[in-house]
JSON list of C-alpha atoms in Angstrom, two decimals:
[
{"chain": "A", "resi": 11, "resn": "UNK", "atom": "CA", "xyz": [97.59, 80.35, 50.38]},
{"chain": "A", "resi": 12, "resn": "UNK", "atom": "CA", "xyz": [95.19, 80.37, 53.30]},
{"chain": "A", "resi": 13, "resn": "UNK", "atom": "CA", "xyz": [97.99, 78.66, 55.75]},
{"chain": "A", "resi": 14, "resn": "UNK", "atom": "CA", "xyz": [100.83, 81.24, 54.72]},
{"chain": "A", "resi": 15, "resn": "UNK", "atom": "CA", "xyz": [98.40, 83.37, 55.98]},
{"chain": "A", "resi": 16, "resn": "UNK", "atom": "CA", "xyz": [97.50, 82.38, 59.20]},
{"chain": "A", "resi": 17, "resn": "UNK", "atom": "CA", "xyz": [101.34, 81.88, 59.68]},
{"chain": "A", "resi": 18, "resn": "UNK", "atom": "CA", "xyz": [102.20, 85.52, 59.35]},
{"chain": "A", "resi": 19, "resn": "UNK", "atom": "CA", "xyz": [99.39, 86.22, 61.34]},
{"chain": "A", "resi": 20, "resn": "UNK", "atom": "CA", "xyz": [100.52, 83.99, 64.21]},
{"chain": "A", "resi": 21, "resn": "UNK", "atom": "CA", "xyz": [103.79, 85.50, 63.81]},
{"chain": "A", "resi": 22, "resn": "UNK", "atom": "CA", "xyz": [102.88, 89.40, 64.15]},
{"chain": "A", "resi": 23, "resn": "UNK", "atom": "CA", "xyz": [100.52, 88.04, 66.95]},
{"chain": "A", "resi": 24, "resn": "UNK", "atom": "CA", "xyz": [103.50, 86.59, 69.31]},
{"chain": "A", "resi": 25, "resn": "UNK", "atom": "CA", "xyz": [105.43, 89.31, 68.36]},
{"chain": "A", "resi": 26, "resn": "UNK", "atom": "CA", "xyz": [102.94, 91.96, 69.84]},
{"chain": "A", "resi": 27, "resn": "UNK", "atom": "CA", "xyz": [102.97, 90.07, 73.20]},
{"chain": "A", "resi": 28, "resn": "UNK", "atom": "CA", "xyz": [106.03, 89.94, 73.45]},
{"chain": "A", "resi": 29, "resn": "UNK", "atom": "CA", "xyz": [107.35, 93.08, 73.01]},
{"chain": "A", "resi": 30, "resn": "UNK", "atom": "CA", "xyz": [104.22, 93.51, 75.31]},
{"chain": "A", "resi": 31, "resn": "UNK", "atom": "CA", "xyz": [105.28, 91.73, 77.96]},
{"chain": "A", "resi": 32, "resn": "UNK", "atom": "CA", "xyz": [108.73, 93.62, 77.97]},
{"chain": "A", "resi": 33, "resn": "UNK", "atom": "CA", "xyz": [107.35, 96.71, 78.08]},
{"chain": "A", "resi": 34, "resn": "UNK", "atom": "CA", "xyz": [105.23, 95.98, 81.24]},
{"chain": "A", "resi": 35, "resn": "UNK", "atom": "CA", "xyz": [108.47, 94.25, 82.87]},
{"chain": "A", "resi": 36, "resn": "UNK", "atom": "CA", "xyz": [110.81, 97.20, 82.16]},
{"chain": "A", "resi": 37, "resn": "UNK", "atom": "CA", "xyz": [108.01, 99.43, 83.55]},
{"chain": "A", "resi": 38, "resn": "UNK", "atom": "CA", "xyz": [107.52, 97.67, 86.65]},
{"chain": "A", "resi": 39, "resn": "UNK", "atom": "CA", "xyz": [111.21, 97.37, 87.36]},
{"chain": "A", "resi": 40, "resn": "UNK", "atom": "CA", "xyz": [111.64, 101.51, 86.56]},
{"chain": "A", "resi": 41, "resn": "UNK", "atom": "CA", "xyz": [108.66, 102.02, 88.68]},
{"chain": "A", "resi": 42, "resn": "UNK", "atom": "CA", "xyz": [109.50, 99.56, 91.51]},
{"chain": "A", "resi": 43, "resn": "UNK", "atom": "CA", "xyz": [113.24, 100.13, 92.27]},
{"chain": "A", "resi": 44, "resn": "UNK", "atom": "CA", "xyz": [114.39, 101.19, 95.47]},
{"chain": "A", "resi": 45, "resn": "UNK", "atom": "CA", "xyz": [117.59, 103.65, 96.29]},
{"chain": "A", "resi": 46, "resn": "UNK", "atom": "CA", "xyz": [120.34, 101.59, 98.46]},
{"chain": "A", "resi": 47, "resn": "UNK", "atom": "CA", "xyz": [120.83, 103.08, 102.12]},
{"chain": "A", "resi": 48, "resn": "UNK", "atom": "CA", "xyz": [124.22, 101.26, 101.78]},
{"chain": "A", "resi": 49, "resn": "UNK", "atom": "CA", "xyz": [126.99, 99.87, 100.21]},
{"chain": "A", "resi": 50, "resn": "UNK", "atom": "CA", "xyz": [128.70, 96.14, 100.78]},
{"chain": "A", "resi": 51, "resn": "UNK", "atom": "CA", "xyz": [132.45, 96.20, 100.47]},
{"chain": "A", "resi": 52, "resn": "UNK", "atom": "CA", "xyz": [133.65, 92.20, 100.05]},
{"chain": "A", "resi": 53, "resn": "UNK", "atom": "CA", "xyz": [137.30, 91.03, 99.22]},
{"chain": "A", "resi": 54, "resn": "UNK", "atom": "CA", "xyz": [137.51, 87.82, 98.25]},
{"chain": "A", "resi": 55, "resn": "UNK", "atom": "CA", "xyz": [134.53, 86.79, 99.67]},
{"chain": "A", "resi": 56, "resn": "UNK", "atom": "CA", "xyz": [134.50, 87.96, 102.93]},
{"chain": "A", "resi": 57, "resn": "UNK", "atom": "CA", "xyz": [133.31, 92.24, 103.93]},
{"chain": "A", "resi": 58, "resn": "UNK", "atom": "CA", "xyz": [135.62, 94.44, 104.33]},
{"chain": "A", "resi": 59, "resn": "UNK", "atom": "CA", "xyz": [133.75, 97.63, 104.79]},
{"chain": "A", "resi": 60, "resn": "UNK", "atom": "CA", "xyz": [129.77, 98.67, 105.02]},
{"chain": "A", "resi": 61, "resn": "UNK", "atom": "CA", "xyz": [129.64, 102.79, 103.93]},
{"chain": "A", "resi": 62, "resn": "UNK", "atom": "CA", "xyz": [126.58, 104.38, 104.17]},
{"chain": "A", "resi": 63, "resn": "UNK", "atom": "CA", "xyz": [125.62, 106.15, 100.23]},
{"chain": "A", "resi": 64, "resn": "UNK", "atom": "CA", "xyz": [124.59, 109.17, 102.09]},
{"chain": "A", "resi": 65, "resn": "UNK", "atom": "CA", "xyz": [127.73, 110.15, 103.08]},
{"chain": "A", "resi": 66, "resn": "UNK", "atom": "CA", "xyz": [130.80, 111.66, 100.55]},
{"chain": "A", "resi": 67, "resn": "UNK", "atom": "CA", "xyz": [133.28, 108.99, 100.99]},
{"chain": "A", "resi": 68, "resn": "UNK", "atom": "CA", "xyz": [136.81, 108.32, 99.43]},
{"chain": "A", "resi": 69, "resn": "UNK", "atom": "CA", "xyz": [138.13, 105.11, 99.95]},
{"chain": "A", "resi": 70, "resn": "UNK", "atom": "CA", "xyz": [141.16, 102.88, 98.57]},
{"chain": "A", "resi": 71, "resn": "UNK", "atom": "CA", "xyz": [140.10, 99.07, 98.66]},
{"chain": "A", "resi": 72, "resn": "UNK", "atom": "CA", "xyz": [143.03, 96.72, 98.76]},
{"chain": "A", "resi": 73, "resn": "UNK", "atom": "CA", "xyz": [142.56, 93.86, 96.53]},
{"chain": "A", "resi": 74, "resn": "UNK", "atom": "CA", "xyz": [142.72, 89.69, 97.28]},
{"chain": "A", "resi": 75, "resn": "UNK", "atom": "CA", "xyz": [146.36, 89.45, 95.81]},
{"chain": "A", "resi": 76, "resn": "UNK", "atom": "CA", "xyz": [147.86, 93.30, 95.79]},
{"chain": "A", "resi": 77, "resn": "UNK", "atom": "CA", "xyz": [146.17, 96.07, 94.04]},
{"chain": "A", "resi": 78, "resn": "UNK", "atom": "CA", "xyz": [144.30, 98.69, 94.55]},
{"chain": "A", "resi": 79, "resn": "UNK", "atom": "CA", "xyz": [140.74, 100.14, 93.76]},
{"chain": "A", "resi": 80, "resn": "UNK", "atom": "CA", "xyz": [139.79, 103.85, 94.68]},
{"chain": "A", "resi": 81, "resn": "UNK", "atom": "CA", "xyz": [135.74, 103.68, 95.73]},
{"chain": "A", "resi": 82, "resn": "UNK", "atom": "CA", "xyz": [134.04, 107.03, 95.63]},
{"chain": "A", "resi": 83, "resn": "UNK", "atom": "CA", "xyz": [130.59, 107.76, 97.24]},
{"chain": "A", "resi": 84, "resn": "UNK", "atom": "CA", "xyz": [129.30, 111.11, 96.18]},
{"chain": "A", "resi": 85, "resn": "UNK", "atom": "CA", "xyz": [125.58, 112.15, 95.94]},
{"chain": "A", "resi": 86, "resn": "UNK", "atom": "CA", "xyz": [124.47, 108.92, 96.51]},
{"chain": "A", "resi": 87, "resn": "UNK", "atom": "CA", "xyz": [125.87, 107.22, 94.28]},
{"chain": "A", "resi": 88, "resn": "UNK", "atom": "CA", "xyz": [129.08, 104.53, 94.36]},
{"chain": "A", "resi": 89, "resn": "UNK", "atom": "CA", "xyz": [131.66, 104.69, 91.84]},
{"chain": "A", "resi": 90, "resn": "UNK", "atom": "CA", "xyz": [135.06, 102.87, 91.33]},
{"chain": "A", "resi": 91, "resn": "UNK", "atom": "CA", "xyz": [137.03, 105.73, 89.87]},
{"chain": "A", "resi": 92, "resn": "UNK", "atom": "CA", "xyz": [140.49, 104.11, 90.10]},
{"chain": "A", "resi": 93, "resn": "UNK", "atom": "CA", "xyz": [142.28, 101.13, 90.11]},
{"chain": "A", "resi": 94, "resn": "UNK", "atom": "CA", "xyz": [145.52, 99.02, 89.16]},
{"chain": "A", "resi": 95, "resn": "UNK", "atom": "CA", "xyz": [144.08, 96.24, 87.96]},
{"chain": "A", "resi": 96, "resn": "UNK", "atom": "CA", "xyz": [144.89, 95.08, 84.33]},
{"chain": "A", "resi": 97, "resn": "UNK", "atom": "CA", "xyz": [141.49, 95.76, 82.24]},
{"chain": "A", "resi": 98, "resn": "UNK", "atom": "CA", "xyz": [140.30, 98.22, 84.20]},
{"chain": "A", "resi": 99, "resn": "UNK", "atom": "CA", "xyz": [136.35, 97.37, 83.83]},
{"chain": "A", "resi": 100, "resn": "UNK", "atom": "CA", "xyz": [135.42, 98.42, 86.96]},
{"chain": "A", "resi": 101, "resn": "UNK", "atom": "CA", "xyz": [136.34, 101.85, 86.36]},
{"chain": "A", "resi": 102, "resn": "UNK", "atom": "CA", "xyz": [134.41, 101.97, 82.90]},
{"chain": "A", "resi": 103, "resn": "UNK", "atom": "CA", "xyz": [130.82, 100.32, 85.03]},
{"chain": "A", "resi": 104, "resn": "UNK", "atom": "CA", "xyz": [128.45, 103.02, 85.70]},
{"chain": "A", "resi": 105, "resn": "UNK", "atom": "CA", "xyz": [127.83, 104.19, 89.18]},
{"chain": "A", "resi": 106, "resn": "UNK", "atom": "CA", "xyz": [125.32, 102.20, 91.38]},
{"chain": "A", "resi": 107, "resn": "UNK", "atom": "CA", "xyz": [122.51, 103.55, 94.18]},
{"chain": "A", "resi": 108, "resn": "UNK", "atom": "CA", "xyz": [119.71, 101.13, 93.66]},
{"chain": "A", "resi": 109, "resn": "UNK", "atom": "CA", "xyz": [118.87, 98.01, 95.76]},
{"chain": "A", "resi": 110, "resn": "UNK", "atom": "CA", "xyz": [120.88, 95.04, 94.35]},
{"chain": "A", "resi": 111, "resn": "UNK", "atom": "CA", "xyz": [123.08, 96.92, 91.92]},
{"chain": "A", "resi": 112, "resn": "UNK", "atom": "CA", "xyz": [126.84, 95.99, 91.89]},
{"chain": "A", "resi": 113, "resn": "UNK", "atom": "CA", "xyz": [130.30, 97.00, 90.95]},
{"chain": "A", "resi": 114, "resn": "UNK", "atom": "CA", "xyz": [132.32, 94.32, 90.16]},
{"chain": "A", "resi": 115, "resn": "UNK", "atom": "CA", "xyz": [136.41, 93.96, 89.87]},
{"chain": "A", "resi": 116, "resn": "UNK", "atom": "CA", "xyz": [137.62, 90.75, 89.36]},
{"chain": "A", "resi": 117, "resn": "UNK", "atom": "CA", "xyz": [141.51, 90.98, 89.44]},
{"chain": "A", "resi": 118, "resn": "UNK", "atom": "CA", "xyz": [141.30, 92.23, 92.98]},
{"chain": "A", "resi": 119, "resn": "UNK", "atom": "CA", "xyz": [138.15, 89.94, 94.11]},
{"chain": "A", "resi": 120, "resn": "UNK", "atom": "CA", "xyz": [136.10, 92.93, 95.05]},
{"chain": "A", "resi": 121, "resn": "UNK", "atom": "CA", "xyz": [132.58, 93.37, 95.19]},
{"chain": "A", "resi": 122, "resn": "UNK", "atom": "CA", "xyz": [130.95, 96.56, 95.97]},
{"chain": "A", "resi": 123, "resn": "UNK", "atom": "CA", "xyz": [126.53, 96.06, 96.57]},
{"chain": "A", "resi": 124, "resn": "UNK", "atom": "CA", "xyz": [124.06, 98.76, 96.81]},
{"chain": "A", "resi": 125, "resn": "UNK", "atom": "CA", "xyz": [121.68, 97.27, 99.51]},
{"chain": "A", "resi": 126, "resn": "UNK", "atom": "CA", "xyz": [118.79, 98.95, 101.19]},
{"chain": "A", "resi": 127, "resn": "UNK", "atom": "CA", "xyz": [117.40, 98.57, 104.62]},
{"chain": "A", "resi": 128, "resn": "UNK", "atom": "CA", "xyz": [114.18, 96.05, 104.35]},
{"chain": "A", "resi": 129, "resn": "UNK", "atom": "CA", "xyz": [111.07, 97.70, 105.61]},
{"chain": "A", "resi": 130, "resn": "UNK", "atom": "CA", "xyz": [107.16, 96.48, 105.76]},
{"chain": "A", "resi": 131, "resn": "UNK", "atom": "CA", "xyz": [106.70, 97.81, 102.40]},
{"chain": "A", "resi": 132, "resn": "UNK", "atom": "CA", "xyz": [109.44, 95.89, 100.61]},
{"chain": "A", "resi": 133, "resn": "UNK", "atom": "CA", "xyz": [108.05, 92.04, 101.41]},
{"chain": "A", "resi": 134, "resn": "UNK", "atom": "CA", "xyz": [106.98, 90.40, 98.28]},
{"chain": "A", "resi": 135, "resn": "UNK", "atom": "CA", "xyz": [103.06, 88.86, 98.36]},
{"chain": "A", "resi": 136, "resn": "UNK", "atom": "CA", "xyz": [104.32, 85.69, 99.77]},
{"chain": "A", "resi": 137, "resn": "UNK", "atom": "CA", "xyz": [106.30, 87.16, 103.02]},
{"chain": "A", "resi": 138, "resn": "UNK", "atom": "CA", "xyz": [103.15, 88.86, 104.07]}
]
């Protein structure tokens, strides 16, 4: 009886430090994310277009083998609101101004990154 015990115990023990230790991770990452100064156009690999996010921008992005997808920049934020590819997940992503976030179509090969210019501030513990 005593070991069934100390079981559960064991149990409800991990499981408080672990839903601990996502709490402080998905605090840290809210807290510590940065808003893009740019966006990263690549086709098939190779950049196509840098747009900065604080300028309105319409833009039609031909894809690796034909197609189309229609990139919108409006109040900062990047959106793909168009595009003739078959499944049509990038239209359905949600719109991306953070550091490192991404819009993704992979019919046409196109990548669209949020990236922000590095300052002083941003260098990990290491790098300084």
């Amino acid at each position: 009886m005593k070991k069934t015990y100390n079981r559960k115990n064991d149990i409800i023990l991990l499981l408080i430090l672990a839903i601990a230790g996502l709490c402080v991770t998905g605090g840290y990452r809210l807290l510590h994310r940065t808003t893009g100064d740019t966006v990263t156009i690549t086709v098939d690999g190779r950049t196509y277009r840098t747009l900065p996010l604080s300028v309105d921008t319409t833009l039609d992005i031909p894809g690796a083998d034909g197609g189309t997808n229609h990139l919108e920049i409006k109040n900062g934020h990047a959106s793909i609101t168009e595009a003739d590819c078959p499944d049509k997940l990038c239209v359905h992503q949600t719109s991306i101004r953070h550091n490192g976030e991404s819009l993704v179509c992979l019919p046409h090969k196109v990548i669209v990154k949020v990236t922000a210019n590095a300052s002083e501030d941003d260098l990990d513990g290491v790098a300084k």
